Amino acid sequence: MPTRLAVTGAAAVAHAMRQINPDVVAAYPITPQTPIVEYFAGFVADGIVDTVMVPVESEHSAMSAVVGSAAAGARTMTATAANGLALMFEVVYIAASMRLPIVMPIVNRALSGPINIHGDHSDAYSVRDAGWIQLFCENSQEAYDMTIIATKLAEREEVLTPAMVNLDGFITSHGVEGVDLLDDEVVRDFVGIWEPKYPLLDVDNPITHGPLDLFDYYFEHHRQQQEGLKNAYKALPEVFAEYEKISGRKYDFLDLYRMEDAEYVMIVMNSAASTAKYVVDELREQGIKAGLVKPWVFTPFPKKELLEALEGRKAIMVLDRAMSFGKEAPLYSLIKSALYEAKDRPMIGSYVYGLGGRDVTPTMLKVPFEDALKGDLDPNEERYLGLKE
Amino acid sequence: MPKYDSWKDMPIAGVIDKPATAREYNTGTWRIMRPIINKDACINCMQCWLYCPDMAINGRVKEDGKTEMLGFDYNYCKGCGTCAEICPVNAIEMKPETEFLK
Ligand code: SF4
Ligand code: SF4
């Protein structure tokens, strides 16, 4: 029977990992990811899963170990955050180019400096071109669901691409919420048995992983990676539909909230979307046609879906929880590019908020809507919510 | 890795899906200097065979138990000149590949 637990986001993710029962988890603790691997290490110690847990001495080693393990043919997971991800960086690219379907929850946190351990999305954006699937989650329930979805998606033969599941540091990872868990067997059947295409442990068919790849084929292998992500884009609706069948919970590229007739649309990822939905409801009560778009999928970037959702609206306000120094904010620049082909192009504005865990309040999120209602959006001006001006 | 014409045909990720493909890789195409043996000077000591980093020197053990240097496998000889340096009687001369262009 499905169970409802009052748990933190970290515990919810650890339960998803428990039900997936990966062959190998190699991880290093880093705030605010630590409780994920702590809970999971508990499951290993108690014999609830038969995963081989590899405690390593750094995140660079963690990612190296999972690359080795996945290449051997084991279903492999790890988890990290911020500077841990930065330390993994080199191997993060290698995992993707080796086409190893590793699943890695990322508890989003400021990359520093100055030193900060609280939530923003600078870590996730820093690896946006590494070739991983990137899913984003508003709350613990979504983090649980997406961990299971990511496993299924990453391992599809035409995809074979590692996947990151992003959840907000502390807000989601440490906040307690009600989370509906599926039955263990349901999850086990959903993810199925992992049958690796080129396992190193298949000694009857010796193969080589990770050879030198110079100018003769490197280009072609990157083109193949692009195809893997294109295939992930095609496979996502199928995987979401299958997941809906077992869970009753519906996912898509975009979470469209009160969008049917919306004229003023806010776009924001992860936990701040909850506050934004509250603000949208308030504005709706005042007769303002507000709406919200929350991308669940960041890579492969759902450009077509965004264009469809945004074309013809009066105003779009894109919120980024990170900066791209000297350039437009990361999500904003992509949304702006998606709108290039719109016949009826809305007004658009860029807002940076919540850096380093700065609180995000309804009052704050009303500002972009107020600007839009006044007709005061400038596509070339980056504005800041909650900055001490 | 064998030759592939399109990104669509080759195994993903540069995986080499069968063993011992290094045999198909002719490192001899890298060569700009070619070792040439003077059989009259050669004392068949096999020092060149021992030191060649590419196993590009052919040799055999004769019926009388003595070794014989047979020449070079130019598919693999990359022209490093180690054999010429090590040869105690200077029986190997390194010549520019351009001399052999037709
Ligand atoms: S030149 Fe180098 S590679 Fe060629 S036979 Fe001599 S030692 Fe071997
Ligand atoms: S090292 Fe010189 S002498 Fe000895 S076998 Fe080789 S070529 Fe002949």
Coordinates of C-alpha atoms and ligand atoms in Angstrom, one line a residue:
Chain A
M1 CA 0.0 0.0 0.0
P2 CA 1.3 3.5 -0.8
T3 CA 2.5 5.2 2.3
R4 CA 2.4 8.9 3.3
L5 CA 5.4 10.0 5.3
A6 CA 6.2 13.3 7.0
V7 CA 9.9 13.6 5.9
T8 CA 12.5 16.1 4.7
G9 CA 13.2 16.3 1.0
A10 CA 16.5 14.6 1.7
A11 CA 14.8 11.6 3.3
A12 CA 12.3 11.5 0.5
V13 CA 15.2 11.2 -2.0
A14 CA 16.9 8.6 0.1
H15 CA 13.7 6.6 0.1
A16 CA 13.5 6.8 -3.7
M17 CA 17.1 5.5 -3.7
R18 CA 16.2 2.8 -1.3
Q19 CA 13.4 1.6 -3.5
I20 CA 15.5 1.8 -6.6
N21 CA 18.2 -0.2 -4.7
P22 CA 21.1 0.8 -6.9
D23 CA 24.1 -1.6 -7.1
V24 CA 26.6 1.1 -6.1
V25 CA 26.5 4.5 -4.4
A26 CA 29.7 6.4 -4.0
A27 CA 29.3 9.8 -2.2
Y28 CA 30.9 12.4 -0.1
P29 CA 28.9 14.4 2.3
I30 CA 28.5 18.1 1.7
T31 CA 26.0 20.6 3.1
P32 CA 23.1 20.6 2.4
Q33 CA 23.2 17.2 0.5
T34 CA 24.7 15.3 3.5
P35 CA 21.4 14.0 4.9
I36 CA 20.6 12.2 1.6
V37 CA 23.7 10.0 1.8
E38 CA 23.4 9.7 5.6
Y39 CA 19.8 8.3 5.4
F40 CA 20.9 6.1 2.5
A41 CA 24.0 4.9 4.4
G42 CA 21.6 4.0 7.2
F43 CA 19.6 1.8 4.8
V44 CA 22.8 0.1 3.7
A45 CA 24.0 -0.4 7.3
D46 CA 20.6 -1.9 8.2
G47 CA 20.7 -4.3 5.3
I48 CA 17.5 -2.8 3.8
V49 CA 19.3 -2.4 0.5
D50 CA 22.1 -4.5 -0.9
T51 CA 23.9 -1.5 -2.4
V52 CA 27.6 -1.3 -2.2
M53 CA 28.3 2.0 -0.5
V54 CA 31.7 3.6 -1.3
P55 CA 32.7 6.3 1.2
V56 CA 35.3 8.4 -0.7
E57 CA 37.6 11.1 0.3
S58 CA 36.3 13.8 -2.0
E59 CA 33.6 14.5 -4.6
H60 CA 36.2 14.2 -7.4
S61 CA 36.7 10.6 -6.1
A62 CA 33.0 10.1 -5.7
M63 CA 32.3 11.0 -9.4
S64 CA 35.3 8.9 -10.5
A65 CA 34.1 5.9 -8.5
V66 CA 30.6 6.1 -10.0
V67 CA 32.0 6.4 -13.5
G68 CA 34.1 3.2 -12.9
S69 CA 31.1 1.5 -11.3
A70 CA 28.7 2.5 -14.1
A71 CA 31.2 1.4 -16.8
A72 CA 31.5 -1.9 -15.0
G73 CA 27.7 -2.2 -15.6
A74 CA 26.3 -1.5 -12.1
R75 CA 23.3 0.8 -11.6
T76 CA 25.0 3.7 -9.9
M77 CA 24.0 6.8 -8.0
T78 CA 25.6 9.6 -6.1
A79 CA 24.5 13.0 -4.7
T80 CA 26.1 16.3 -4.2
A81 CA 25.8 20.1 -3.9
A82 CA 27.5 23.3 -4.9
N83 CA 31.2 23.1 -4.3
G84 CA 31.1 19.3 -4.2
L85 CA 29.7 19.5 -7.7
A86 CA 32.4 21.9 -8.7
L87 CA 35.0 19.5 -7.4
M88 CA 33.4 16.8 -9.5
F89 CA 33.3 19.0 -12.5
E90 CA 36.0 17.4 -14.6
V91 CA 34.5 13.9 -14.2
V92 CA 30.9 15.2 -14.6
Y93 CA 31.7 15.8 -18.2
I94 CA 33.4 12.4 -18.6
A95 CA 30.4 10.6 -17.1
A96 CA 28.2 12.2 -19.8
S97 CA 30.6 11.6 -22.7
M98 CA 31.0 8.0 -21.5
R99 CA 27.2 7.7 -21.7
L100 CA 26.8 6.3 -18.3
P101 CA 23.3 6.6 -16.9
I102 CA 24.3 7.7 -13.4
V103 CA 21.5 9.5 -11.4
M104 CA 22.7 12.3 -9.1
P105 CA 20.4 14.4 -6.9
I106 CA 21.8 17.9 -6.5
V107 CA 20.8 19.8 -3.5
N108 CA 21.1 23.3 -5.0
R109 CA 23.4 25.6 -3.1
A110 CA 25.4 28.7 -3.7
L111 CA 28.8 28.0 -5.3
S112 CA 30.5 30.7 -3.1
G113 CA 32.4 32.9 -2.5
P114 CA 32.2 34.5 -0.2
I115 CA 31.4 31.3 1.6
N116 CA 27.7 30.5 1.7
I117 CA 26.0 27.2 2.3
H118 CA 22.5 28.2 1.4
G119 CA 20.3 27.7 -1.6
D120 CA 20.6 29.0 -5.1
H121 CA 21.0 27.6 -8.6
S122 CA 24.6 28.6 -9.4
D123 CA 25.7 25.0 -9.0
A124 CA 23.2 23.5 -11.4
Y125 CA 23.8 26.2 -14.0
S126 CA 27.6 25.8 -13.8
V127 CA 27.3 22.3 -15.3
R128 CA 24.5 23.1 -17.7
D129 CA 26.6 22.3 -20.8
A130 CA 28.1 19.1 -19.3
G131 CA 25.7 16.9 -21.1
W132 CA 23.5 15.7 -18.2
I133 CA 19.7 15.6 -18.2
Q134 CA 18.7 18.2 -15.6
L135 CA 15.3 18.0 -13.8
F136 CA 14.1 20.5 -11.3
C137 CA 11.8 19.9 -8.3
E138 CA 9.6 22.3 -6.4
N139 CA 9.2 20.2 -3.3
S140 CA 10.0 16.8 -1.6
Q141 CA 7.3 15.0 -3.5
E142 CA 8.7 16.1 -6.8
A143 CA 12.3 15.2 -5.7
Y144 CA 11.1 11.7 -4.8
D145 CA 9.2 11.3 -8.0
M146 CA 11.9 12.7 -10.3
T147 CA 14.6 10.5 -8.8
I148 CA 12.6 7.5 -9.9
I149 CA 11.8 9.1 -13.3
A150 CA 15.4 10.0 -13.9
T151 CA 16.6 6.4 -13.3
K152 CA 14.1 5.1 -15.9
L153 CA 14.9 7.9 -18.4
A154 CA 18.7 7.8 -18.1
E155 CA 18.9 4.1 -18.8
R156 CA 16.9 4.0 -21.9
E157 CA 19.1 2.6 -24.7
E158 CA 18.5 5.5 -27.1
V159 CA 19.2 8.0 -24.2
L160 CA 22.1 6.6 -22.1
T161 CA 22.8 9.9 -20.5
P162 CA 23.3 10.7 -16.8
A163 CA 20.7 12.7 -15.0
M164 CA 20.7 15.3 -12.2
V165 CA 17.7 15.8 -10.0
N166 CA 17.8 19.3 -8.5
L167 CA 16.1 20.3 -5.3
D168 CA 16.6 23.5 -3.3
G169 CA 19.1 23.4 -0.4
F170 CA 17.6 23.5 3.1
I171 CA 14.2 24.7 1.8
T172 CA 13.4 21.3 0.2
S173 CA 16.2 19.2 1.6
H174 CA 15.7 20.0 5.2
G175 CA 12.0 21.1 5.4
V176 CA 9.5 18.5 6.5
E177 CA 6.5 17.8 4.2
G178 CA 4.1 15.1 3.6
V179 CA 5.4 12.8 0.8
D180 CA 3.5 9.9 -0.8
L181 CA 5.7 6.9 -1.4
L182 CA 4.9 4.2 -3.9
D183 CA 5.1 0.6 -2.9
D184 CA 8.6 -0.8 -3.0
E185 CA 7.6 -3.4 -5.7
V186 CA 5.9 -0.8 -7.8
V187 CA 9.1 1.3 -8.0
R188 CA 11.2 -1.8 -8.5
D189 CA 9.0 -2.9 -11.4
F190 CA 9.0 0.6 -12.9
V191 CA 12.7 1.0 -13.0
G192 CA 13.2 -2.7 -14.0
I193 CA 16.5 -4.4 -14.2
W194 CA 19.4 -2.4 -15.6
E195 CA 20.9 -4.2 -18.6
P196 CA 24.0 -2.3 -19.5
K197 CA 25.0 -2.1 -23.2
Y198 CA 28.8 -2.3 -22.7
P199 CA 29.5 -3.7 -19.2
L200 CA 33.2 -4.1 -18.4
L201 CA 32.4 -7.1 -16.3
D202 CA 31.2 -9.1 -19.3
V203 CA 34.5 -11.0 -19.6
D204 CA 33.4 -13.0 -22.5
N205 CA 33.1 -9.9 -24.6
P206 CA 36.0 -7.7 -23.6
I207 CA 35.6 -4.0 -24.5
T208 CA 37.5 -0.8 -23.8
H209 CA 35.8 2.2 -22.1
G210 CA 37.2 5.7 -22.2
P211 CA 40.0 5.4 -24.8
L212 CA 41.9 8.3 -26.3
D213 CA 39.6 10.0 -28.8
L214 CA 41.4 12.6 -30.8
F215 CA 40.3 14.6 -33.8
D216 CA 39.4 11.5 -35.8
Y217 CA 36.1 10.7 -33.8
Y218 CA 35.7 13.1 -30.9
F219 CA 33.4 15.3 -32.9
E220 CA 31.2 12.4 -33.8
H221 CA 30.9 11.2 -30.3
H222 CA 29.7 14.6 -29.2
R223 CA 27.2 14.6 -32.0
Q224 CA 26.0 11.2 -30.5
Q225 CA 25.6 12.9 -27.1
Q226 CA 23.5 15.5 -28.7
E227 CA 21.3 12.7 -30.1
G228 CA 21.1 11.1 -26.7
L229 CA 19.6 14.4 -25.3
K230 CA 17.3 14.7 -28.3
N231 CA 16.1 11.2 -27.6
A232 CA 15.6 12.1 -24.0
Y233 CA 13.4 14.9 -25.1
K234 CA 11.3 12.4 -27.1
A235 CA 11.3 9.8 -24.4
L236 CA 10.3 12.2 -21.5
P237 CA 6.6 12.3 -22.3
E238 CA 6.5 8.5 -22.4
V239 CA 8.3 8.1 -19.1
F240 CA 6.1 10.8 -17.5
A241 CA 3.0 9.0 -18.8
E242 CA 4.2 5.6 -17.4
Y243 CA 5.0 7.2 -14.1
E244 CA 1.5 8.8 -14.0
K245 CA 0.1 5.3 -14.4
I246 CA 1.8 4.0 -11.3
S247 CA 1.5 7.1 -9.2
G248 CA -1.4 9.2 -10.4
R249 CA 1.0 12.2 -10.4
K250 CA 1.3 14.0 -13.7
Y251 CA 4.5 15.6 -14.9
D252 CA 5.5 17.4 -18.1
F253 CA 8.3 19.5 -19.4
L254 CA 6.5 22.5 -17.9
D255 CA 4.3 22.9 -14.9
L256 CA 1.6 25.3 -16.2
Y257 CA -0.2 27.0 -13.3
R258 CA -3.4 29.0 -14.1
M259 CA -2.0 29.5 -17.6
E260 CA -5.2 29.0 -19.7
D261 CA -5.9 32.7 -20.1
A262 CA -2.9 34.1 -18.3
E263 CA -1.6 37.4 -19.6
Y264 CA 1.2 38.1 -17.1
V265 CA 3.4 35.1 -16.7
M266 CA 6.2 34.5 -14.2
I267 CA 8.8 31.8 -14.9
V268 CA 10.7 30.3 -12.0
M269 CA 12.2 27.0 -11.1
N270 CA 12.2 24.9 -7.9
S271 CA 10.8 25.9 -4.5
A272 CA 10.2 29.6 -5.2
A273 CA 7.4 28.4 -7.6
S274 CA 5.3 27.5 -4.5
T275 CA 5.5 31.2 -3.3
A276 CA 4.8 32.3 -6.9
K277 CA 1.7 30.2 -7.1
Y278 CA 0.5 31.8 -3.9
V279 CA 1.1 35.2 -5.5
V280 CA -0.6 34.2 -8.7
D281 CA -3.7 33.1 -6.7
E282 CA -3.8 36.5 -4.9
L283 CA -3.5 38.4 -8.1
R284 CA -6.3 36.3 -9.7
E285 CA -8.5 37.2 -6.8
Q286 CA -8.0 40.8 -7.8
G287 CA -9.0 40.0 -11.3
I288 CA -5.4 40.1 -12.7
K289 CA -4.8 37.4 -15.3
A290 CA -1.6 36.1 -13.7
G291 CA 0.0 32.7 -14.4
L292 CA 3.1 30.7 -13.7
V293 CA 5.4 28.5 -15.7
K294 CA 7.8 26.2 -13.8
P295 CA 10.1 24.2 -15.9
W296 CA 10.5 20.7 -14.6
V297 CA 12.9 19.9 -17.3
F298 CA 15.9 22.2 -17.9
T299 CA 18.0 19.9 -20.1
P300 CA 16.9 18.9 -22.7
F301 CA 15.6 22.5 -22.8
P302 CA 11.9 22.5 -23.7
K303 CA 12.1 25.4 -26.2
K304 CA 9.1 24.4 -28.2
E305 CA 6.9 23.9 -25.2
L306 CA 8.0 27.3 -23.8
L307 CA 7.3 29.0 -27.1
E308 CA 3.8 27.5 -27.2
A309 CA 3.1 28.4 -23.6
L310 CA 4.4 32.0 -23.9
E311 CA 3.5 33.2 -27.3
G312 CA 0.8 35.8 -27.4
R313 CA 0.9 36.6 -23.6
K314 CA 1.2 40.2 -22.6
A315 CA 4.3 39.9 -20.4
I316 CA 6.9 37.4 -19.2
M317 CA 9.0 37.8 -16.1
V318 CA 11.8 35.3 -15.8
L319 CA 13.3 34.7 -12.4
D320 CA 16.8 33.4 -12.0
R321 CA 18.3 32.2 -8.7
A322 CA 21.8 32.8 -10.1
M323 CA 23.7 35.3 -12.1
S324 CA 25.7 34.9 -15.2
F325 CA 28.3 37.6 -14.7
G326 CA 28.6 39.9 -17.6
K327 CA 25.8 38.3 -19.4
E328 CA 22.1 37.8 -19.1
A329 CA 20.9 35.5 -16.3
P330 CA 21.0 31.8 -17.4
L331 CA 17.3 30.9 -17.5
Y332 CA 16.4 34.4 -18.9
S333 CA 18.7 34.2 -21.8
L334 CA 17.3 30.8 -22.8
I335 CA 13.7 31.9 -22.5
K336 CA 14.5 35.0 -24.5
S337 CA 16.1 32.9 -27.2
A338 CA 13.1 30.6 -27.2
L339 CA 10.9 33.6 -27.9
Y340 CA 12.8 34.6 -31.0
E341 CA 10.5 32.7 -33.2
A342 CA 7.3 34.0 -31.6
K343 CA 5.0 35.7 -34.0
D344 CA 3.4 37.6 -31.2
R345 CA 6.3 38.4 -28.9
P346 CA 5.4 39.4 -25.3
M347 CA 7.1 42.0 -23.2
I348 CA 9.9 40.4 -21.2
G349 CA 11.9 41.2 -18.1
S350 CA 14.7 39.6 -16.1
Y351 CA 14.8 39.3 -12.3
V352 CA 17.5 37.8 -10.1
Y353 CA 16.3 36.7 -6.7
G354 CA 17.2 34.6 -3.6
L355 CA 21.0 34.4 -4.1
G356 CA 22.8 32.5 -1.3
G357 CA 19.5 31.6 0.4
R358 CA 18.1 35.1 0.6
D359 CA 14.5 34.7 1.6
V360 CA 11.8 34.9 -1.1
T361 CA 8.6 36.5 0.0
P362 CA 5.2 37.0 -1.7
T363 CA 5.7 40.7 -1.5
M364 CA 9.0 40.3 -3.4
L365 CA 7.4 38.2 -6.1
K366 CA 4.6 40.7 -6.6
V367 CA 7.1 43.2 -7.8
P368 CA 7.7 41.7 -11.3
F369 CA 3.9 41.5 -11.8
E370 CA 3.5 45.1 -10.7
D371 CA 6.2 46.2 -13.2
A372 CA 4.5 44.2 -15.9
L373 CA 1.1 45.8 -15.1
K374 CA 2.7 49.2 -15.4
G375 CA 4.2 48.2 -18.8
D376 CA 7.6 48.7 -17.2
L377 CA 9.6 45.8 -18.4
D378 CA 12.9 46.3 -20.1
P379 CA 14.4 43.2 -22.0
N380 CA 17.9 44.6 -21.5
E381 CA 17.7 45.4 -17.8
E382 CA 18.5 42.9 -15.1
R383 CA 16.5 43.7 -12.0
Y384 CA 17.0 42.4 -8.5
L385 CA 14.4 41.2 -6.0
G386 CA 15.3 41.8 -2.3
L387 CA 18.6 43.4 -3.0
K388 CA 19.8 46.1 -0.6
E389 CA 19.8 48.9 -3.2
Chain B
M1 CA 39.2 1.6 -33.5
P2 CA 38.1 0.4 -36.9
K3 CA 37.3 3.1 -39.5
Y4 CA 33.8 4.6 -39.4
D5 CA 32.3 7.1 -41.9
S6 CA 29.4 8.4 -39.9
W7 CA 28.6 9.2 -36.2
K8 CA 25.5 7.1 -36.6
D9 CA 27.5 3.8 -37.1
M10 CA 30.1 4.0 -34.5
P11 CA 29.7 2.6 -30.9
I12 CA 28.8 5.4 -28.5
A13 CA 31.3 7.1 -26.2
G14 CA 34.3 5.8 -28.1
V15 CA 33.7 2.3 -26.6
I16 CA 35.9 -0.2 -28.4
D17 CA 33.6 -3.1 -28.6
K18 CA 36.1 -5.9 -29.4
P19 CA 39.6 -6.8 -28.1
A20 CA 43.0 -6.4 -29.6
T21 CA 42.0 -3.7 -32.1
A22 CA 45.4 -2.1 -31.6
R23 CA 46.7 -4.6 -34.2
E24 CA 44.6 -2.8 -36.7
Y25 CA 46.2 0.5 -35.8
N26 CA 49.1 1.2 -38.1
T27 CA 51.4 3.5 -36.2
G28 CA 53.7 3.4 -39.2
T29 CA 51.7 6.2 -40.7
W30 CA 53.3 8.6 -38.2
R31 CA 56.9 7.9 -39.4
I32 CA 59.0 10.7 -40.9
M33 CA 62.4 8.8 -40.6
R34 CA 62.8 5.2 -41.9
P35 CA 65.3 2.8 -40.4
I36 CA 67.3 0.9 -43.0
I37 CA 69.4 -2.2 -42.1
N38 CA 72.9 -2.9 -43.5
K39 CA 72.8 -6.7 -43.3
D40 CA 76.6 -6.9 -43.9
A41 CA 77.3 -4.9 -40.8
C42 CA 74.6 -6.5 -38.6
I43 CA 75.9 -9.0 -36.0
N44 CA 72.4 -10.3 -35.2
C45 CA 72.7 -9.4 -31.5
M46 CA 68.9 -8.4 -31.3
Q47 CA 69.5 -5.3 -29.2
C48 CA 67.3 -3.4 -31.7
W49 CA 64.5 -6.0 -31.2
L50 CA 64.8 -5.7 -27.5
Y51 CA 64.6 -1.9 -27.4
C52 CA 62.1 -1.2 -30.2
P53 CA 59.0 0.3 -28.4
D54 CA 56.6 -0.9 -31.1
M55 CA 57.7 -4.5 -31.7
A56 CA 58.4 -3.3 -35.3
I57 CA 61.5 -5.4 -35.7
N58 CA 61.3 -8.9 -37.0
G59 CA 63.6 -11.7 -36.0
R60 CA 63.8 -15.4 -35.5
V61 CA 65.8 -18.1 -33.8
K62 CA 67.6 -20.3 -36.3
E63 CA 68.0 -24.1 -36.1
D64 CA 71.4 -23.7 -34.6
G65 CA 69.9 -21.6 -31.8
K66 CA 71.4 -18.3 -33.0
T67 CA 69.2 -15.2 -33.5
E68 CA 68.7 -13.5 -36.8
M69 CA 67.5 -9.9 -37.4
L70 CA 65.1 -10.0 -40.3
G71 CA 64.2 -6.4 -40.9
F72 CA 61.4 -4.0 -40.0
D73 CA 57.6 -4.1 -40.0
Y74 CA 56.9 -0.7 -41.5
N75 CA 53.2 -0.9 -40.6
Y76 CA 54.2 -0.3 -37.0
C77 CA 57.6 1.3 -37.1
K78 CA 57.0 4.9 -36.2
G79 CA 60.6 6.0 -36.9
C80 CA 61.8 6.9 -33.4
G81 CA 65.3 5.8 -34.2
T82 CA 65.9 3.9 -30.9
C83 CA 67.1 0.9 -32.9
A84 CA 69.7 2.9 -34.7
E85 CA 70.9 4.5 -31.4
I86 CA 71.2 1.2 -29.6
C87 CA 72.8 -0.8 -32.4
P88 CA 76.4 -1.5 -31.2
V89 CA 77.8 -1.7 -34.8
N90 CA 75.8 1.2 -36.4
A91 CA 74.1 -1.2 -38.8
I92 CA 70.9 0.8 -38.9
E93 CA 70.7 4.1 -40.7
M94 CA 67.7 6.5 -40.3
K95 CA 66.7 8.0 -43.7
P96 CA 64.0 10.7 -44.3
E97 CA 60.7 9.2 -45.6
T98 CA 60.8 11.8 -48.4
E99 CA 63.6 9.7 -50.0
F100 CA 61.0 6.9 -50.5
L101 CA 58.3 9.0 -52.0
K102 CA 57.5 7.8 -55.5
Ligands
SF4_1 S1 62.7 3.3 -35.6 FE1 61.8 3.0 -33.6 S2 59.9 2.0 -34.0 FE2 61.1 1.8 -35.9 S3 62.1 -0.2 -35.7 FE3 63.5 1.3 -34.9 S4 63.1 1.4 -32.7 FE4 61.3 0.3 -33.7
SF4_2 S1 71.2 -4.0 -32.9 FE1 72.3 -3.7 -34.8 S2 73.6 -5.5 -34.9 FE2 72.1 -6.0 -33.3 S3 70.6 -7.1 -34.5 FE3 69.9 -5.0 -34.5 S4 70.8 -4.1 -36.3 FE4 71.8 -6.0 -36.0

